[in-house]
Amino acid sequence: MSNYKMLIAGKLVERNTTLDVINPANEEVFATVPRANKEDVMTAVAAAKIAQKLWKKVVESERRAIVNKIADAIAENSEELAKTITLEQGKVLDFARMEVQFAEAYCRSLASHEFPVKVLKETETNRVEEHRIPLGVVAAIVPWNFPLLMTVYKLSPALVTGNAIVLKPAPTTPVSALILGRIIADIVPKGLVSIIVDNNDLGPVLTSHADIAKISFTGSTPTGKAIMKNAADTMKRLTLELGGNDAAIVLDDADPKTIAPGIFGSAFINSGQVCIALKRLYVHEAVYDELCDEIATLAKNAVVGNGMEEGVQFGPVQNKAQYEKVLSYIAEGKAQGTVIAGGEAPNQPGYIIPLTVIKDLHDGCSLVDEEPFGPVLPIIKYTDLDEVIASANNSKMGLGGSVWSSNLERASKVTAQLETGTVWINQHCVFGPEIPMAPAKESGIGVEFGKEGVKEFTTSKIININKM
Ligand code: NAD
């Protein structure tokens, strides 16, 4: 039996079938959680459908008040949530505390948007109004890199706009979501929110359910494509935030000492396990050696280890499959380039990989062309700006990109040519609940965050009145 319960159809429930959750810092089982079955998915969706019919009639201000109570509950239970995030995800405790603070802030910010009736036309004889109405039951599938934050930033906009939601955390990081279920069970109306745990077996059941109106998914591009297929039969609305392979271009006028900390921080944040982390670094030959040295020094001095331990700055990779995947990318990078920091995983339990920097790489190496999603940064030297812009754009992905320069005007000319949803200048991986994120190409579909992101949980209903 487990100490944790799933929130299904308004009840906190256990199950005889359980799942062990592994601490990635030492590979020890630190929690055992109940595992749902197909029947649970059916029960959760059916209850959500009933609850949503009442919830959509609740006035927006009251719905917002309830979502803000969820934010209050997150704040009240912040330390338990943060410690759990470190144990299940691996990130260092201070960063886990930040994740909890972000979750609270996103919860409130995303719930603050209002969608009043818009009068599109008003004449003596005719009035046309646009109402934003909820979609119905949302299915949310959450990955393992920010297990609480991503759960909350799907939950808050779904509820405030009048939808119900069935949430499925990643099988390797379900515990913080179950705690969230426990602390909100008495806040939300019965059945409106369900949180089910699976072992990578129930995603397709949930996303192909006829009564799911919208899927909000964050994860890999192949899974995103499988979900699109599942959505087709009943025309489900989709918000897909998939992988990225963000390029950063350093121009010849950038000052290596000034920009190195920003580049380092945005490449290795969360041990590189962030969709919009900086993942390919293209550096002009004029500043190449100096910048490589600066970044290598920062990486070598970083303390990687168990996120619960004082002084540790970067945690392990979250799960074994990802750890092995990252190591194989590093092996290919080592064969084709020059390792200037890290490169060898310690021979000890846990998915620890020292921050790894590999220079002298080229396009065509899978460490450059694909998304490793871990603590490794490939660096590529360039001489021609047009060629490097073509390299940056030569990707199926289009989440983010950045340009680093001491001349904002020059940088802006480059940003205009990058084919990504977000482009930063002299920073990377900077985001917030008020800033919409709209991936380009195969990095996803739709918008998250900002009013535009919340709007995606609604549909337009036009009332066209003949005044007679
Ligand atoms: P994944 O995309 O394979 O799985 C994510 C979730 O989707 C899991 O909960 C899984 O059970 C569910 N799922 C799988 N198949 C499904 C289907 N057909 N229908 C519905 N749900 C389904 O991700 P992963 O295996 O955890 O990680 C693989 C890669 O994904 C990583 O290497 C990384 O590149 C990427 N990733 C991206 C993000 C991000 O923030 N964009 C986060 C985590 C992982």
Short mmCIF file of N, CA and C in Angstrom, two decimals, residues 259-346:
data_model
loop_
_atom_site.label_atom_id
_atom_site.label_comp_id
_atom_site.label_asym_id
_atom_site.label_seq_id
_atom_site.Cartn_x
_atom_site.Cartn_y
_atom_site.Cartn_z
N ILE A 259 28.96 37.86 -21.29
CA ILE A 259 27.83 37.00 -21.69
C ILE A 259 27.94 35.56 -21.18
N ALA A 260 29.15 35.15 -20.77
CA ALA A 260 29.33 33.73 -20.40
C ALA A 260 28.36 33.27 -19.30
N PRO A 261 28.18 34.04 -18.20
CA PRO A 261 27.28 33.54 -17.16
C PRO A 261 25.84 33.34 -17.66
N GLY A 262 25.36 34.25 -18.52
CA GLY A 262 23.99 34.13 -19.04
C GLY A 262 23.86 32.90 -19.93
N ILE A 263 24.87 32.67 -20.75
CA ILE A 263 24.83 31.50 -21.64
C ILE A 263 24.89 30.21 -20.81
N PHE A 264 25.81 30.20 -19.86
CA PHE A 264 25.97 29.03 -18.99
C PHE A 264 24.65 28.73 -18.25
N GLY A 265 24.08 29.76 -17.65
CA GLY A 265 22.86 29.58 -16.84
C GLY A 265 21.69 29.08 -17.67
N SER A 266 21.56 29.60 -18.90
CA SER A 266 20.39 29.19 -19.69
C SER A 266 20.60 27.86 -20.41
N ALA A 267 21.85 27.38 -20.46
CA ALA A 267 22.08 26.05 -21.04
C ALA A 267 21.89 24.96 -19.98
N PHE A 268 22.31 25.27 -18.75
CA PHE A 268 22.34 24.20 -17.74
C PHE A 268 21.24 24.31 -16.69
N ILE A 269 20.33 25.27 -16.85
CA ILE A 269 19.21 25.38 -15.90
C ILE A 269 18.49 24.03 -15.81
N ASN A 270 18.18 23.62 -14.59
CA ASN A 270 17.49 22.33 -14.36
C ASN A 270 18.28 21.17 -14.99
N SER A 271 19.61 21.30 -14.95
CA SER A 271 20.51 20.32 -15.56
C SER A 271 20.17 20.08 -17.04
N GLY A 272 19.82 21.17 -17.71
CA GLY A 272 19.57 21.12 -19.16
C GLY A 272 18.22 20.53 -19.52
N GLN A 273 17.40 20.21 -18.53
CA GLN A 273 16.12 19.55 -18.81
C GLN A 273 14.99 20.58 -18.88
N VAL A 274 15.11 21.48 -19.83
CA VAL A 274 14.11 22.53 -20.04
C VAL A 274 13.90 22.63 -21.55
N CYS A 275 12.63 22.69 -21.95
CA CYS A 275 12.36 22.73 -23.39
C CYS A 275 13.02 23.93 -24.04
N ILE A 276 13.00 25.10 -23.34
CA ILE A 276 13.57 26.30 -23.95
C ILE A 276 14.96 26.61 -23.40
N ALA A 277 15.68 25.60 -22.98
CA ALA A 277 17.09 25.82 -22.60
C ALA A 277 17.89 26.08 -23.88
N LEU A 278 19.04 26.71 -23.69
CA LEU A 278 19.96 26.95 -24.82
C LEU A 278 20.65 25.62 -25.13
N LYS A 279 20.50 25.12 -26.37
CA LYS A 279 20.97 23.75 -26.63
C LYS A 279 22.07 23.64 -27.70
N ARG A 280 22.26 24.70 -28.49
CA ARG A 280 23.35 24.69 -29.48
C ARG A 280 23.96 26.07 -29.44
N LEU A 281 25.26 26.17 -29.27
CA LEU A 281 25.90 27.48 -29.17
C LEU A 281 26.82 27.72 -30.36
N TYR A 282 26.44 28.68 -31.21
CA TYR A 282 27.25 29.05 -32.38
C TYR A 282 28.02 30.32 -32.04
N VAL A 283 29.35 30.26 -32.10
CA VAL A 283 30.17 31.39 -31.66
C VAL A 283 31.07 31.86 -32.81
N HIS A 284 31.10 33.18 -33.02
CA HIS A 284 31.98 33.72 -34.07
C HIS A 284 33.44 33.46 -33.70
N GLU A 285 34.24 33.19 -34.73
CA GLU A 285 35.64 32.81 -34.49
C GLU A 285 36.43 33.88 -33.70
N ALA A 286 35.98 35.15 -33.82
CA ALA A 286 36.72 36.23 -33.15
C ALA A 286 36.66 36.10 -31.63
N VAL A 287 35.61 35.52 -31.12
CA VAL A 287 35.46 35.43 -29.65
C VAL A 287 35.37 33.98 -29.18
N TYR A 288 35.60 33.06 -30.11
CA TYR A 288 35.36 31.63 -29.84
C TYR A 288 36.21 31.09 -28.67
N ASP A 289 37.52 31.25 -28.77
CA ASP A 289 38.39 30.63 -27.75
C ASP A 289 38.10 31.19 -26.36
N GLU A 290 37.97 32.53 -26.32
CA GLU A 290 37.77 33.15 -25.01
C GLU A 290 36.44 32.72 -24.38
N LEU A 291 35.38 32.69 -25.21
CA LEU A 291 34.07 32.31 -24.67
C LEU A 291 34.06 30.84 -24.25
N CYS A 292 34.66 29.98 -25.07
CA CYS A 292 34.72 28.56 -24.69
C CYS A 292 35.42 28.41 -23.33
N ASP A 293 36.52 29.13 -23.13
CA ASP A 293 37.25 29.03 -21.86
C ASP A 293 36.39 29.50 -20.68
N GLU A 294 35.69 30.61 -20.89
CA GLU A 294 34.83 31.15 -19.80
C GLU A 294 33.75 30.14 -19.42
N ILE A 295 33.09 29.57 -20.44
CA ILE A 295 31.99 28.63 -20.16
C ILE A 295 32.53 27.35 -19.53
N ALA A 296 33.67 26.90 -20.03
CA ALA A 296 34.27 25.68 -19.46
C ALA A 296 34.61 25.88 -17.98
N THR A 297 35.13 27.06 -17.64
CA THR A 297 35.48 27.33 -16.24
C THR A 297 34.23 27.28 -15.36
N LEU A 298 33.16 27.92 -15.82
CA LEU A 298 31.91 27.91 -15.04
C LEU A 298 31.41 26.47 -14.87
N ALA A 299 31.48 25.68 -15.93
CA ALA A 299 30.96 24.30 -15.86
C ALA A 299 31.82 23.45 -14.93
N LYS A 300 33.14 23.63 -15.01
CA LYS A 300 34.03 22.80 -14.17
C LYS A 300 33.85 23.14 -12.69
N ASN A 301 33.55 24.41 -12.41
CA ASN A 301 33.39 24.82 -11.00
C ASN A 301 32.02 24.50 -10.42
N ALA A 302 31.09 24.07 -11.26
CA ALA A 302 29.73 23.80 -10.77
C ALA A 302 29.71 22.50 -9.97
N VAL A 303 28.93 22.52 -8.89
CA VAL A 303 28.82 21.33 -8.04
C VAL A 303 27.56 20.57 -8.43
N VAL A 304 27.74 19.35 -8.94
CA VAL A 304 26.60 18.53 -9.38
C VAL A 304 26.45 17.38 -8.39
N GLY A 305 25.24 17.08 -7.97
CA GLY A 305 25.08 15.99 -7.01
C GLY A 305 23.64 15.86 -6.54
N ASN A 306 23.50 15.37 -5.30
CA ASN A 306 22.18 15.17 -4.71
C ASN A 306 21.60 16.54 -4.33
N GLY A 307 20.45 16.86 -4.91
CA GLY A 307 19.84 18.17 -4.72
C GLY A 307 19.45 18.48 -3.28
N MET A 308 19.43 17.47 -2.44
CA MET A 308 19.10 17.68 -1.02
C MET A 308 20.32 18.17 -0.23
N GLU A 309 21.51 18.01 -0.83
CA GLU A 309 22.73 18.35 -0.06
C GLU A 309 23.10 19.81 -0.23
N GLU A 310 23.49 20.39 0.89
CA GLU A 310 23.94 21.79 0.93
C GLU A 310 25.10 21.98 -0.04
N GLY A 311 25.11 23.05 -0.77
CA GLY A 311 26.25 23.37 -1.65
C GLY A 311 26.12 22.80 -3.05
N VAL A 312 25.22 21.84 -3.23
CA VAL A 312 25.03 21.28 -4.59
C VAL A 312 24.26 22.31 -5.43
N GLN A 313 24.72 22.52 -6.67
CA GLN A 313 24.09 23.54 -7.52
C GLN A 313 23.24 22.94 -8.64
N PHE A 314 23.56 21.73 -9.05
CA PHE A 314 22.82 21.09 -10.15
C PHE A 314 22.53 19.64 -9.78
N GLY A 315 21.31 19.22 -10.02
CA GLY A 315 20.91 17.86 -9.66
C GLY A 315 21.15 16.87 -10.79
N PRO A 316 20.72 15.63 -10.58
CA PRO A 316 20.90 14.58 -11.59
C PRO A 316 19.91 14.73 -12.75
N VAL A 317 20.11 13.90 -13.75
CA VAL A 317 19.11 13.74 -14.81
C VAL A 317 17.93 12.98 -14.18
N GLN A 318 16.72 13.25 -14.63
CA GLN A 318 15.56 12.78 -13.86
C GLN A 318 15.34 11.28 -13.89
N ASN A 319 15.62 10.61 -15.00
CA ASN A 319 15.30 9.18 -15.03
C ASN A 319 16.35 8.42 -15.83
N LYS A 320 16.33 7.11 -15.67
CA LYS A 320 17.38 6.27 -16.24
C LYS A 320 17.41 6.35 -17.78
N ALA A 321 16.21 6.30 -18.39
CA ALA A 321 16.17 6.32 -19.86
C ALA A 321 16.80 7.61 -20.37
N GLN A 322 16.46 8.72 -19.70
CA GLN A 322 17.00 10.01 -20.14
C GLN A 322 18.50 10.08 -19.88
N TYR A 323 18.94 9.55 -18.76
CA TYR A 323 20.37 9.51 -18.40
C TYR A 323 21.16 8.77 -19.49
N GLU A 324 20.64 7.63 -19.90
CA GLU A 324 21.35 6.85 -20.92
C GLU A 324 21.34 7.57 -22.27
N LYS A 325 20.22 8.24 -22.54
CA LYS A 325 20.11 8.98 -23.80
C LYS A 325 21.15 10.12 -23.83
N VAL A 326 21.24 10.85 -22.73
CA VAL A 326 22.18 11.97 -22.67
C VAL A 326 23.62 11.45 -22.80
N LEU A 327 23.91 10.34 -22.12
CA LEU A 327 25.28 9.79 -22.21
C LEU A 327 25.62 9.36 -23.63
N SER A 328 24.62 8.88 -24.36
CA SER A 328 24.94 8.47 -25.74
C SER A 328 25.19 9.70 -26.62
N TYR A 329 24.46 10.80 -26.36
CA TYR A 329 24.75 12.04 -27.10
C TYR A 329 26.16 12.53 -26.76
N ILE A 330 26.53 12.43 -25.48
CA ILE A 330 27.86 12.89 -25.07
C ILE A 330 28.93 12.03 -25.75
N ALA A 331 28.69 10.72 -25.83
CA ALA A 331 29.67 9.83 -26.46
C ALA A 331 29.90 10.24 -27.92
N GLU A 332 28.81 10.58 -28.63
CA GLU A 332 28.99 10.99 -30.02
C GLU A 332 29.71 12.33 -30.10
N GLY A 333 29.35 13.24 -29.18
CA GLY A 333 30.01 14.56 -29.16
C GLY A 333 31.51 14.41 -28.89
N LYS A 334 31.86 13.51 -27.98
CA LYS A 334 33.27 13.31 -27.63
C LYS A 334 34.06 12.79 -28.83
N ALA A 335 33.41 11.93 -29.61
CA ALA A 335 34.09 11.35 -30.77
C ALA A 335 34.33 12.39 -31.86
N GLN A 336 33.49 13.43 -31.88
CA GLN A 336 33.59 14.39 -32.99
C GLN A 336 34.14 15.75 -32.59
N GLY A 337 34.26 16.01 -31.28
CA GLY A 337 34.70 17.34 -30.85
C GLY A 337 35.71 17.25 -29.72
N THR A 338 35.88 18.38 -29.00
CA THR A 338 36.86 18.46 -27.93
C THR A 338 36.13 18.75 -26.62
N VAL A 339 36.27 17.83 -25.67
CA VAL A 339 35.59 18.02 -24.38
C VAL A 339 36.38 19.05 -23.57
N ILE A 340 35.69 20.12 -23.11
CA ILE A 340 36.40 21.13 -22.31
C ILE A 340 35.84 21.22 -20.89
N ALA A 341 34.82 20.45 -20.59
CA ALA A 341 34.35 20.32 -19.20
C ALA A 341 33.52 19.05 -19.13
N GLY A 342 33.60 18.36 -18.00
CA GLY A 342 32.78 17.16 -17.76
C GLY A 342 33.12 16.04 -18.73
N GLY A 343 32.06 15.33 -19.14
CA GLY A 343 32.25 14.28 -20.15
C GLY A 343 32.19 12.87 -19.61
N GLU A 344 32.46 12.68 -18.30
CA GLU A 344 32.46 11.33 -17.72
C GLU A 344 31.46 11.28 -16.57
N ALA A 345 30.56 10.32 -16.60
CA ALA A 345 29.63 10.17 -15.46
C ALA A 345 30.33 9.37 -14.36
N PRO A 346 30.17 9.79 -13.09
CA PRO A 346 30.82 9.05 -12.01
C PRO A 346 30.22 7.65 -11.89
#
